[in-house]
Amino acid sequence: MLVLALDTATPAVTAGVVVLDGDSPPRTLAERVTVDAKAHGELLTPHVQAALAEAGLSFADLDAVVCGAGPGPFTGLRVGMVTAAALGQARGLPVYPVPTPDAIAVDVRAAGAGRPLLVATDARRREVYWAAYDAAGRRTEGPAVDRPAELAARLADLGVEVAAGQGAELYADVLGLPVVGSGYPSPAGLVAAAAEQLLAGAEPAPLTPLYLRRPDAVEPAARKRVVPS
Amino acid sequence: MPDKIILGIESSCDETGVGIVRLGADGSLELLADEVSSSLEQHVRFGGVVPEVASRAHLEAMAPAMGRALETAGIGLPDVHSIAVTAGPGLAGALLVGVSAAKAYAAALDKPLYGVNHLAGHVAVDTLQHGPLPERCLALLVSGGHTQLLLVEGIASSITELGSTIDDAAGEAYDKVARVLDLPYPGGPPIDRLSAQGDPAAIAFPRGLTGQRDAKFDFSFSGLKTAVARWVEQRERAGEPVPVADVAASFQEAVVDVLTAKAVRAAREYEVDTLVISGGVAANSRLSALAAERCADAGITLRVPRPRLCTDNGAMIAALGAHLVAAGAKPSPLDLSANPALPVGTIQIA
């Protein structure tokens, strides 16, 4: 089957067309990736079009869409989610959300690092989004959001030996783990993370972003006086 | 030329709107669907729109609103000729949801995309109810986020800002005064209702920017809001009851007096004989009554779209899109960016 994969949960604007059959790992036919945290809104749809064109395909050839559901900075994350939802609605395609760190973990394993893994991406405000994976690639904790020092204190319990993701790079000195992999999810990794559901033709989960934080908003206190008392 | 179906997507503030308009071969517009999903209720306890709350709601509401609009119109997405979307001005994160969705619909359906100006949409929406605009007209846009006087010399080609608020929007002043009077958010409807029982001449609140040397067509409501707060506080401090209805009516009178006086003056000065009032505050009963009175005196035709069309919706964006399509405008590129500060003169992002 032909799957369109999207992710905007990291600074990378990612779109790719991937072939999935039950017998071999997902294979990327074409992809467009730009690392620019401010360009998700501009570039995602053009990237989708360019990847399809390079693969010699059109929307009509697609069987499904997979979308990274975060966690990630909210504004960028929503670009991928709403784009996937609209593409799915317009073409009558099922859209499968997958946690973005799951895709990064698949990529790291595919690159040969079969060790317990921490994926940590940049959550800004001096925090990281993270998830932990065992040697078999199963997620054992997360996704969650914490300060690097709090996460560092839990690493022994988590049993992770290597780390991947931009958060792991940024806070390498705090986390003290060797960093592996590119740090961004690949189209093939995204499709692999949803492979079971895709191949089973499962009913997709709702397209709900993994925000992990509440909106910043405070209820107003008593009204301010304009005349000093 | 057969009929064309134009889709409009709006997400600049707290309403997720999808509108569908049929553009006839003769240039006529027919509204087929106008679905709005509002996150207003979620903002009430914060006393104003929280951008992140609004953006989250847009994401949840977008595809369902589209589905309902298509169902109401009795069409499918492949029947759509063009897609118009609000590209600005508005809240950055909120705009981005609508723009991203519109790009995806346009790409997936291989249809032209028009990234358009929200403020021009507020003017264009009137053509859905009252037919084509005259060659030249004046538009007064009043809402929670905008207060502007516009010279419209072609809805798809030429809109010039004559003046705008230099501080608070008119609707914002209503919200702030409502807080002072312990009335709920948004402040427009409760103040309008209370004003009916009050004396608009009870308190002489200041009329902002109406002096000889002030900018003729700009507005200011910040000083008015402070004057109301000061007046109420002095009463409270003196232990006297606050005549809430009189305060509301006098405040409302100060707002609509300035709005209508400046609009009529601009119409005279620019020699136009039609005034369109649109935006959320256009639903205010005193504004439309005083505008009707002053326009009649000045020989100006007043056009106010029905309240449902005045507030933010997708129909206004579809209407503007239809005017652009009818005028043969070139579509916007699919790498267009939302622009939170899009100037009103930029009707479409090329």
JSON list of C-alpha atoms in Angstrom, two decimals, chain A residues 40-43 45-46 49 59 74-79 81-87 89-91 207 209 211-229, chain B residues 45-47 50 52-53 55-56 58-59 62-64 66-67 70 77 93 96-97 99-101 103-105 107-109 179-182 226 229-230 232-234 236-237 334-337:
[
{"chain": "A", "resi": 40, "resn": "HIS", "atom": "CA", "xyz": [5.61, 24.46, 8.90]},
{"chain": "A", "resi": 41, "resn": "GLY", "atom": "CA", "xyz": [2.60, 26.42, 7.73]},
{"chain": "A", "resi": 42, "resn": "GLU", "atom": "CA", "xyz": [4.23, 27.55, 4.52]},
{"chain": "A", "resi": 43, "resn": "LEU", "atom": "CA", "xyz": [6.03, 24.42, 3.46]},
{"chain": "A", "resi": 45, "resn": "THR", "atom": "CA", "xyz": [1.58, 21.20, 1.62]},
{"chain": "A", "resi": 46, "resn": "PRO", "atom": "CA", "xyz": [4.19, 22.15, -1.03]},
{"chain": "A", "resi": 49, "resn": "GLN", "atom": "CA", "xyz": [3.02, 17.90, -3.54]},
{"chain": "A", "resi": 59, "resn": "PHE", "atom": "CA", "xyz": [-3.36, 11.84, -4.34]},
{"chain": "A", "resi": 74, "resn": "PHE", "atom": "CA", "xyz": [1.67, 23.47, 19.59]},
{"chain": "A", "resi": 75, "resn": "THR", "atom": "CA", "xyz": [1.48, 25.85, 16.65]},
{"chain": "A", "resi": 76, "resn": "GLY", "atom": "CA", "xyz": [3.68, 23.75, 14.37]},
{"chain": "A", "resi": 77, "resn": "LEU", "atom": "CA", "xyz": [2.14, 20.49, 15.56]},
{"chain": "A", "resi": 78, "resn": "ARG", "atom": "CA", "xyz": [-1.34, 21.65, 14.56]},
{"chain": "A", "resi": 79, "resn": "VAL", "atom": "CA", "xyz": [-0.19, 22.35, 10.98]},
{"chain": "A", "resi": 81, "resn": "MET", "atom": "CA", "xyz": [-2.58, 17.46, 12.20]},
{"chain": "A", "resi": 82, "resn": "VAL", "atom": "CA", "xyz": [-5.01, 19.74, 10.35]},
{"chain": "A", "resi": 83, "resn": "THR", "atom": "CA", "xyz": [-3.27, 19.12, 7.03]},
{"chain": "A", "resi": 84, "resn": "ALA", "atom": "CA", "xyz": [-3.56, 15.36, 7.51]},
{"chain": "A", "resi": 85, "resn": "ALA", "atom": "CA", "xyz": [-7.21, 15.69, 8.56]},
{"chain": "A", "resi": 86, "resn": "ALA", "atom": "CA", "xyz": [-8.08, 17.81, 5.52]},
{"chain": "A", "resi": 87, "resn": "LEU", "atom": "CA", "xyz": [-6.19, 15.59, 3.07]},
{"chain": "A", "resi": 89, "resn": "GLN", "atom": "CA", "xyz": [-11.33, 14.19, 4.32]},
{"chain": "A", "resi": 90, "resn": "ALA", "atom": "CA", "xyz": [-10.79, 15.47, 0.77]},
{"chain": "A", "resi": 91, "resn": "ARG", "atom": "CA", "xyz": [-9.60, 12.11, -0.61]},
{"chain": "A", "resi": 207, "resn": "LEU", "atom": "CA", "xyz": [-6.66, 12.95, 15.41]},
{"chain": "A", "resi": 209, "resn": "PRO", "atom": "CA", "xyz": [-2.50, 16.09, 19.28]},
{"chain": "A", "resi": 211, "resn": "TYR", "atom": "CA", "xyz": [-0.22, 18.54, 23.83]},
{"chain": "A", "resi": 212, "resn": "LEU", "atom": "CA", "xyz": [0.82, 17.36, 27.34]},
{"chain": "A", "resi": 213, "resn": "ARG", "atom": "CA", "xyz": [0.46, 20.92, 28.60]},
{"chain": "A", "resi": 214, "resn": "ARG", "atom": "CA", "xyz": [-2.58, 23.05, 29.30]},
{"chain": "A", "resi": 215, "resn": "PRO", "atom": "CA", "xyz": [-2.97, 26.35, 27.48]},
{"chain": "A", "resi": 216, "resn": "ASP", "atom": "CA", "xyz": [-1.32, 29.28, 29.26]},
{"chain": "A", "resi": 217, "resn": "ALA", "atom": "CA", "xyz": [-4.24, 31.24, 30.55]},
{"chain": "A", "resi": 218, "resn": "VAL", "atom": "CA", "xyz": [-5.06, 32.73, 33.88]},
{"chain": "A", "resi": 219, "resn": "GLU", "atom": "CA", "xyz": [-8.50, 33.66, 35.04]},
{"chain": "A", "resi": 220, "resn": "PRO", "atom": "CA", "xyz": [-8.64, 37.34, 35.85]},
{"chain": "A", "resi": 221, "resn": "ALA", "atom": "CA", "xyz": [-8.54, 38.34, 39.50]},
{"chain": "A", "resi": 222, "resn": "ALA", "atom": "CA", "xyz": [-10.62, 41.22, 40.83]},
{"chain": "A", "resi": 223, "resn": "ARG", "atom": "CA", "xyz": [-10.72, 44.12, 38.42]},
{"chain": "A", "resi": 224, "resn": "LYS", "atom": "CA", "xyz": [-7.99, 46.69, 38.63]},
{"chain": "A", "resi": 225, "resn": "ARG", "atom": "CA", "xyz": [-8.81, 50.16, 39.89]},
{"chain": "A", "resi": 226, "resn": "VAL", "atom": "CA", "xyz": [-7.94, 53.10, 37.68]},
{"chain": "A", "resi": 227, "resn": "VAL", "atom": "CA", "xyz": [-8.04, 55.54, 40.56]},
{"chain": "A", "resi": 228, "resn": "PRO", "atom": "CA", "xyz": [-5.44, 54.73, 43.22]},
{"chain": "A", "resi": 229, "resn": "SER", "atom": "CA", "xyz": [-7.04, 54.37, 46.64]},
{"chain": "B", "resi": 45, "resn": "ARG", "atom": "CA", "xyz": [-14.03, 32.57, 32.32]},
{"chain": "B", "resi": 46, "resn": "PHE", "atom": "CA", "xyz": [-10.86, 34.27, 31.08]},
{"chain": "B", "resi": 47, "resn": "GLY", "atom": "CA", "xyz": [-12.73, 37.46, 30.16]},
{"chain": "B", "resi": 50, "resn": "VAL", "atom": "CA", "xyz": [-7.20, 32.98, 24.83]},
{"chain": "B", "resi": 52, "resn": "GLU", "atom": "CA", "xyz": [-4.09, 28.83, 22.45]},
{"chain": "B", "resi": 53, "resn": "VAL", "atom": "CA", "xyz": [-7.58, 27.78, 23.52]},
{"chain": "B", "resi": 55, "resn": "SER", "atom": "CA", "xyz": [-6.32, 27.42, 18.16]},
{"chain": "B", "resi": 56, "resn": "ARG", "atom": "CA", "xyz": [-7.00, 24.06, 19.79]},
{"chain": "B", "resi": 58, "resn": "HIS", "atom": "CA", "xyz": [-10.09, 25.34, 15.48]},
{"chain": "B", "resi": 59, "resn": "LEU", "atom": "CA", "xyz": [-8.18, 22.09, 14.96]},
{"chain": "B", "resi": 62, "resn": "MET", "atom": "CA", "xyz": [-12.30, 22.25, 11.15]},
{"chain": "B", "resi": 63, "resn": "ALA", "atom": "CA", "xyz": [-13.09, 18.93, 9.45]},
{"chain": "B", "resi": 64, "resn": "PRO", "atom": "CA", "xyz": [-16.48, 18.48, 11.19]},
{"chain": "B", "resi": 66, "resn": "MET", "atom": "CA", "xyz": [-16.50, 21.27, 6.62]},
{"chain": "B", "resi": 67, "resn": "GLY", "atom": "CA", "xyz": [-18.54, 18.07, 6.68]},
{"chain": "B", "resi": 70, "resn": "LEU", "atom": "CA", "xyz": [-21.06, 20.25, 2.53]},
{"chain": "B", "resi": 77, "resn": "LEU", "atom": "CA", "xyz": [-15.77, 18.48, -2.15]},
{"chain": "B", "resi": 93, "resn": "GLY", "atom": "CA", "xyz": [-1.86, 30.43, 15.70]},
{"chain": "B", "resi": 96, "resn": "LEU", "atom": "CA", "xyz": [-2.49, 28.98, 10.72]},
{"chain": "B", "resi": 97, "resn": "VAL", "atom": "CA", "xyz": [-5.05, 26.23, 11.34]},
{"chain": "B", "resi": 99, "resn": "VAL", "atom": "CA", "xyz": [-4.70, 28.35, 6.19]},
{"chain": "B", "resi": 100, "resn": "SER", "atom": "CA", "xyz": [-3.08, 24.91, 6.60]},
{"chain": "B", "resi": 101, "resn": "ALA", "atom": "CA", "xyz": [-6.42, 23.16, 6.17]},
{"chain": "B", "resi": 103, "resn": "LYS", "atom": "CA", "xyz": [-3.98, 24.46, 1.45]},
{"chain": "B", "resi": 104, "resn": "ALA", "atom": "CA", "xyz": [-4.52, 20.76, 2.05]},
{"chain": "B", "resi": 105, "resn": "TYR", "atom": "CA", "xyz": [-8.05, 20.86, 0.61]},
{"chain": "B", "resi": 107, "resn": "ALA", "atom": "CA", "xyz": [-3.90, 20.49, -3.06]},
{"chain": "B", "resi": 108, "resn": "ALA", "atom": "CA", "xyz": [-5.88, 17.29, -2.53]},
{"chain": "B", "resi": 109, "resn": "LEU", "atom": "CA", "xyz": [-8.69, 18.49, -4.82]},
{"chain": "B", "resi": 179, "resn": "ARG", "atom": "CA", "xyz": [-16.16, 44.05, 33.58]},
{"chain": "B", "resi": 180, "resn": "VAL", "atom": "CA", "xyz": [-16.34, 47.37, 35.39]},
{"chain": "B", "resi": 181, "resn": "LEU", "atom": "CA", "xyz": [-20.12, 46.98, 35.64]},
{"chain": "B", "resi": 182, "resn": "ASP", "atom": "CA", "xyz": [-19.88, 43.28, 36.65]},
{"chain": "B", "resi": 226, "resn": "THR", "atom": "CA", "xyz": [-11.01, 54.70, 31.73]},
{"chain": "B", "resi": 229, "resn": "ALA", "atom": "CA", "xyz": [-14.14, 53.09, 35.32]},
{"chain": "B", "resi": 230, "resn": "ARG", "atom": "CA", "xyz": [-13.22, 56.31, 37.09]},
{"chain": "B", "resi": 232, "resn": "VAL", "atom": "CA", "xyz": [-18.00, 54.12, 38.68]},
{"chain": "B", "resi": 233, "resn": "GLU", "atom": "CA", "xyz": [-15.17, 53.94, 41.22]},
{"chain": "B", "resi": 234, "resn": "GLN", "atom": "CA", "xyz": [-15.89, 57.43, 42.50]},
{"chain": "B", "resi": 236, "resn": "GLU", "atom": "CA", "xyz": [-18.48, 53.27, 44.84]},
{"chain": "B", "resi": 237, "resn": "ARG", "atom": "CA", "xyz": [-15.96, 55.10, 47.01]},
{"chain": "B", "resi": 334, "resn": "LEU", "atom": "CA", "xyz": [0.33, 27.12, -1.93]},
{"chain": "B", "resi": 335, "resn": "ASP", "atom": "CA", "xyz": [3.34, 28.30, 0.06]},
{"chain": "B", "resi": 336, "resn": "LEU", "atom": "CA", "xyz": [1.48, 31.42, 1.19]},
{"chain": "B", "resi": 337, "resn": "SER", "atom": "CA", "xyz": [1.90, 32.43, 4.82]}
]
